[in-house]
Amino acid sequence: EDQVTQSPEALRLQEGESSSLNCSYTVSGLRGLFWYRQDPGKGPEFLFTLYSAGEEKEKERLKATLTKKESFLHITAPKPEDSATYLCAAGDGGFKTIFGAGTRLFVKA
Amino acid sequence: GAVVSQHPSRVICKSGTSVKIECRSLDFQATTMFWYRQFPKQSLMLMATSNEGSKATYEQGVEKDKFLINHASLTLSTLTVTSAHPEDSSFYICSAQDSDTQYFGPGTRLTVL
């Protein structure tokens, strides 16, 4: 069964304390691995799409990487405005997208 | 690019009335759009997949007669919550697919009194 698992459920960091969020996936025929950011009361905001193992993408303090079983979202020197829920999703070969439960990130000044 | 809008952003209605929510892709055409429901501090729950020009595909447990979906054009899908009840109160989010990626609208907060 296709599945996406994110860990940890919640992560509390001090400003400037770098860390990584994990997304483990089991999907038949991965079409793409997606990362989104969601702020409270808003729709998810698209961050990255990764297509193949070894691929990396960066945007400001965020870098997403992909292996055959996992994806990581690395946050370098986070700021309080990076606080949000980060969602990972995997698209299968049948054009279905499976979302993880998300990681709630809190960055304290 | 890849902007999706939703209207209204929030709506309050009386029990028994119907509410229509619009989802528009502003700068691209979307053959496929999706409707999600999200409860507080929970992840997205897919309700249905909306395909332009054909009937929507509903997820198991979602009543198609209660949540009517119309995808009349390549840039517009609507969700109508019929005979709304307080338990239908939730945050509804649409997304539109552009190539491999889903782009989400800002969401609609529905409160049924």
Short mmCIF file of C-alpha atoms in Angstrom, two decimals:
data_model
loop_
_atom_site.label_atom_id
_atom_site.label_comp_id
_atom_site.label_asym_id
_atom_site.label_seq_id
_atom_site.Cartn_x
_atom_site.Cartn_y
_atom_site.Cartn_z
CA GLU A 1 0.00 0.00 0.00
CA ASP A 2 1.27 3.47 -0.89
CA GLN A 3 2.28 5.39 2.21
CA VAL A 4 4.04 8.60 3.22
CA THR A 5 5.33 9.02 6.77
CA GLN A 6 6.80 12.24 8.13
CA SER A 7 8.94 12.64 11.22
CA PRO A 8 9.10 14.16 13.68
CA GLU A 9 5.49 15.23 14.22
CA ALA A 10 6.71 18.45 15.81
CA LEU A 11 10.12 20.09 16.01
CA ARG A 12 11.13 22.99 18.19
CA LEU A 13 14.31 24.87 17.26
CA GLN A 14 16.11 27.93 18.44
CA GLU A 15 16.72 30.60 15.82
CA GLY A 16 19.86 29.64 13.90
CA GLU A 17 19.71 25.96 14.93
CA SER A 18 19.82 23.94 11.69
CA SER A 19 17.93 20.65 11.41
CA SER A 20 16.21 18.26 9.00
CA LEU A 21 12.70 16.97 8.50
CA ASN A 22 12.22 13.43 7.23
CA CYS A 23 9.73 12.01 4.74
CA SER A 24 9.70 8.25 4.15
CA TYR A 25 7.66 7.01 1.24
CA THR A 26 6.46 3.75 -0.23
CA VAL A 27 4.93 4.41 -3.63
CA SER A 28 4.67 2.36 -6.78
CA GLY A 29 6.36 4.17 -9.62
CA LEU A 30 7.20 7.51 -8.02
CA ARG A 31 6.02 10.31 -10.29
CA GLY A 32 7.36 13.06 -8.04
CA LEU A 33 8.04 13.93 -4.41
CA PHE A 34 6.55 17.25 -3.31
CA TRP A 35 7.17 19.56 -0.37
CA TYR A 36 4.71 22.21 0.78
CA ARG A 37 4.62 24.76 3.58
CA GLN A 38 1.32 25.47 5.31
CA ASP A 39 0.66 28.36 7.65
CA PRO A 40 -2.33 28.21 10.04
CA GLY A 41 -5.61 29.01 8.32
CA LYS A 42 -4.07 29.00 4.83
CA GLY A 43 -3.70 26.58 1.94
CA PRO A 44 -0.39 24.77 1.41
CA GLU A 45 2.27 26.73 -0.47
CA PHE A 46 4.32 24.78 -3.02
CA LEU A 47 8.03 24.56 -2.27
CA PHE A 48 9.72 21.83 -4.33
CA THR A 49 9.21 18.90 -6.65
CA LEU A 50 11.90 16.19 -6.78
CA TYR A 51 11.81 13.51 -9.45
CA SER A 52 14.76 11.16 -9.01
CA ALA A 53 17.13 9.88 -6.35
CA GLY A 54 20.09 12.17 -5.87
CA GLU A 55 18.21 15.28 -6.89
CA GLU A 56 18.48 18.37 -4.69
CA LYS A 57 16.66 21.70 -4.77
CA GLU A 58 17.20 24.84 -2.72
CA LYS A 59 15.19 27.91 -1.85
CA GLU A 60 16.56 30.43 0.63
CA ARG A 61 17.20 28.51 3.89
CA LEU A 62 15.54 25.31 2.65
CA LYS A 63 17.11 22.42 0.76
CA ALA A 64 15.23 19.28 -0.27
CA THR A 65 16.96 16.02 -1.12
CA LEU A 66 15.68 12.68 -2.38
CA THR A 67 16.76 9.06 -2.08
CA LYS A 68 14.93 5.94 -3.25
CA LYS A 69 13.06 5.66 0.05
CA GLU A 70 13.25 9.06 1.74
CA SER A 71 13.29 12.76 1.27
CA PHE A 72 14.78 15.30 3.63
CA LEU A 73 14.00 18.96 4.05
CA HIS A 74 17.06 20.64 5.51
CA ILE A 75 16.57 23.98 7.22
CA THR A 76 19.73 26.02 7.64
CA ALA A 77 19.86 28.74 10.31
CA PRO A 78 16.08 28.96 10.64
CA LYS A 79 14.28 32.14 11.58
CA PRO A 80 10.98 32.51 13.47
CA GLU A 81 9.20 33.19 10.16
CA ASP A 82 10.07 29.65 9.08
CA SER A 83 7.63 28.36 11.70
CA ALA A 84 4.90 26.44 9.85
CA THR A 85 3.72 22.94 9.05
CA TYR A 86 5.74 21.28 6.30
CA LEU A 87 3.91 18.70 4.22
CA CYS A 88 5.49 16.01 2.10
CA ALA A 89 3.58 14.24 -0.67
CA ALA A 90 4.42 11.47 -3.13
CA GLY A 91 2.81 11.08 -6.51
CA ASP A 92 2.40 7.55 -7.78
CA GLY A 93 2.41 6.28 -11.34
CA GLY A 94 -1.38 6.41 -11.46
CA PHE A 95 -1.45 10.18 -10.83
CA LYS A 96 -2.62 9.82 -7.25
CA THR A 97 -0.85 11.97 -4.65
CA ILE A 98 -0.40 10.68 -1.11
CA PHE A 99 0.18 13.28 1.61
CA GLY A 100 2.02 12.80 4.87
CA ALA A 101 0.63 14.09 8.15
CA GLY A 102 3.12 16.94 8.26
CA THR A 103 5.82 18.21 10.62
CA ARG A 104 4.97 21.25 12.73
CA LEU A 105 8.07 23.41 13.02
CA PHE A 106 8.42 26.02 15.75
CA VAL A 107 11.41 28.37 15.64
CA LYS A 108 11.99 30.47 18.71
CA ALA A 109 13.83 33.78 18.58
CA GLY B 1 2.89 31.55 -11.87
CA ALA B 2 0.60 28.68 -10.82
CA VAL B 3 -1.84 30.71 -8.75
CA VAL B 4 -5.08 29.22 -7.50
CA SER B 5 -7.84 31.30 -5.95
CA GLN B 6 -10.80 30.30 -3.82
CA HIS B 7 -13.96 32.19 -3.05
CA PRO B 8 -15.26 32.90 -0.51
CA SER B 9 -12.45 32.80 2.04
CA ARG B 10 -14.92 32.30 4.84
CA VAL B 11 -18.66 31.74 5.01
CA ILE B 12 -21.16 31.37 7.80
CA CYS B 13 -24.52 29.81 7.02
CA LYS B 14 -27.57 28.42 8.76
CA SER B 15 -28.17 24.71 9.07
CA GLY B 16 -30.10 23.34 6.09
CA THR B 17 -28.85 25.85 3.54
CA SER B 18 -26.46 25.18 0.65
CA VAL B 19 -23.09 26.81 0.16
CA LYS B 20 -21.04 27.03 -3.05
CA ILE B 21 -17.26 27.38 -3.04
CA GLU B 22 -15.38 28.34 -6.20
CA CYS B 23 -11.85 27.30 -7.12
CA ARG B 24 -10.07 28.98 -10.03
CA SER B 25 -6.68 28.46 -11.62
CA LEU B 26 -5.66 31.99 -12.57
CA ASP B 27 -2.68 31.54 -14.85
CA PHE B 28 -2.90 27.99 -16.13
CA GLN B 29 -5.47 25.50 -17.32
CA ALA B 30 -6.21 22.56 -15.09
CA THR B 31 -7.82 19.42 -16.42
CA THR B 32 -7.79 18.04 -12.90
CA MET B 33 -8.65 19.77 -9.64
CA PHE B 34 -8.94 18.34 -6.17
CA TRP B 35 -11.06 19.14 -3.12
CA TYR B 36 -9.74 18.57 0.38
CA ARG B 37 -11.08 18.98 3.87
CA GLN B 38 -8.85 19.77 6.81
CA PHE B 39 -9.67 19.54 10.52
CA PRO B 40 -7.66 21.53 13.10
CA LYS B 41 -4.10 20.32 13.46
CA GLN B 42 -4.70 17.45 11.03
CA SER B 43 -3.45 16.83 7.53
CA LEU B 44 -5.36 17.13 4.31
CA MET B 45 -8.18 14.69 3.64
CA LEU B 46 -8.92 14.20 -0.05
CA MET B 47 -12.64 14.39 -0.73
CA ALA B 48 -12.82 14.14 -4.49
CA THR B 49 -10.98 14.51 -7.75
CA SER B 50 -12.63 16.82 -10.26
CA ASN B 51 -12.01 16.32 -13.97
CA GLU B 52 -13.08 18.91 -16.54
CA GLY B 53 -16.04 17.74 -18.55
CA SER B 54 -16.68 14.56 -16.60
CA LYS B 55 -18.08 13.40 -13.27
CA ALA B 56 -15.98 13.82 -10.17
CA THR B 57 -14.43 10.81 -8.46
CA TYR B 58 -15.25 10.73 -4.76
CA GLU B 59 -13.16 9.13 -2.02
CA GLN B 60 -14.66 6.40 0.07
CA GLY B 61 -17.00 7.73 2.73
CA VAL B 62 -17.65 11.07 1.01
CA GLU B 63 -21.31 11.56 0.08
CA LYS B 64 -21.51 12.69 -3.52
CA ASP B 65 -25.09 13.92 -3.12
CA LYS B 66 -24.03 16.14 -0.25
CA PHE B 67 -20.83 17.49 -1.77
CA LEU B 68 -21.65 18.37 -5.37
CA ILE B 69 -18.68 19.07 -7.61
CA ASN B 70 -18.81 20.73 -11.00
CA HIS B 71 -15.74 21.25 -13.17
CA ALA B 72 -17.30 23.22 -15.99
CA SER B 73 -14.16 24.72 -17.50
CA LEU B 74 -10.39 24.29 -17.48
CA THR B 75 -10.06 27.06 -14.91
CA LEU B 76 -13.06 26.62 -12.62
CA SER B 77 -14.31 23.93 -10.27
CA THR B 78 -17.06 24.41 -7.72
CA LEU B 79 -17.96 22.53 -4.56
CA THR B 80 -21.50 22.86 -3.28
CA VAL B 81 -22.23 21.69 0.24
CA THR B 82 -25.94 20.88 0.19
CA SER B 83 -28.20 20.99 3.24
CA ALA B 84 -25.26 21.92 5.41
CA HIS B 85 -25.16 20.84 9.05
CA PRO B 86 -22.85 21.89 11.89
CA GLU B 87 -20.72 18.78 11.38
CA ASP B 88 -19.88 20.07 7.89
CA SER B 89 -18.07 23.01 9.47
CA SER B 90 -14.46 22.74 8.39
CA PHE B 91 -11.65 24.21 6.30
CA TYR B 92 -12.08 23.29 2.63
CA ILE B 93 -9.11 23.60 0.29
CA CYS B 94 -8.94 23.08 -3.45
CA SER B 95 -5.94 22.40 -5.61
CA ALA B 96 -5.33 22.44 -9.35
CA GLN B 97 -2.86 20.22 -11.11
CA ASP B 98 -0.29 21.74 -13.47
CA SER B 99 1.85 19.01 -15.02
CA ASP B 100 2.92 16.84 -12.05
CA THR B 101 2.36 19.34 -9.27
CA GLN B 102 -0.73 20.37 -7.33
CA TYR B 103 -1.07 24.05 -6.49
CA PHE B 104 -3.40 24.92 -3.66
CA GLY B 105 -5.93 27.65 -3.10
CA PRO B 106 -5.98 29.67 0.13
CA GLY B 107 -8.87 27.69 1.58
CA THR B 108 -12.46 28.42 2.65
CA ARG B 109 -13.53 28.36 6.29
CA LEU B 110 -17.12 27.11 6.49
CA THR B 111 -19.09 27.54 9.69
CA VAL B 112 -22.59 26.10 9.86
CA LEU B 113 -24.74 27.40 12.69
#
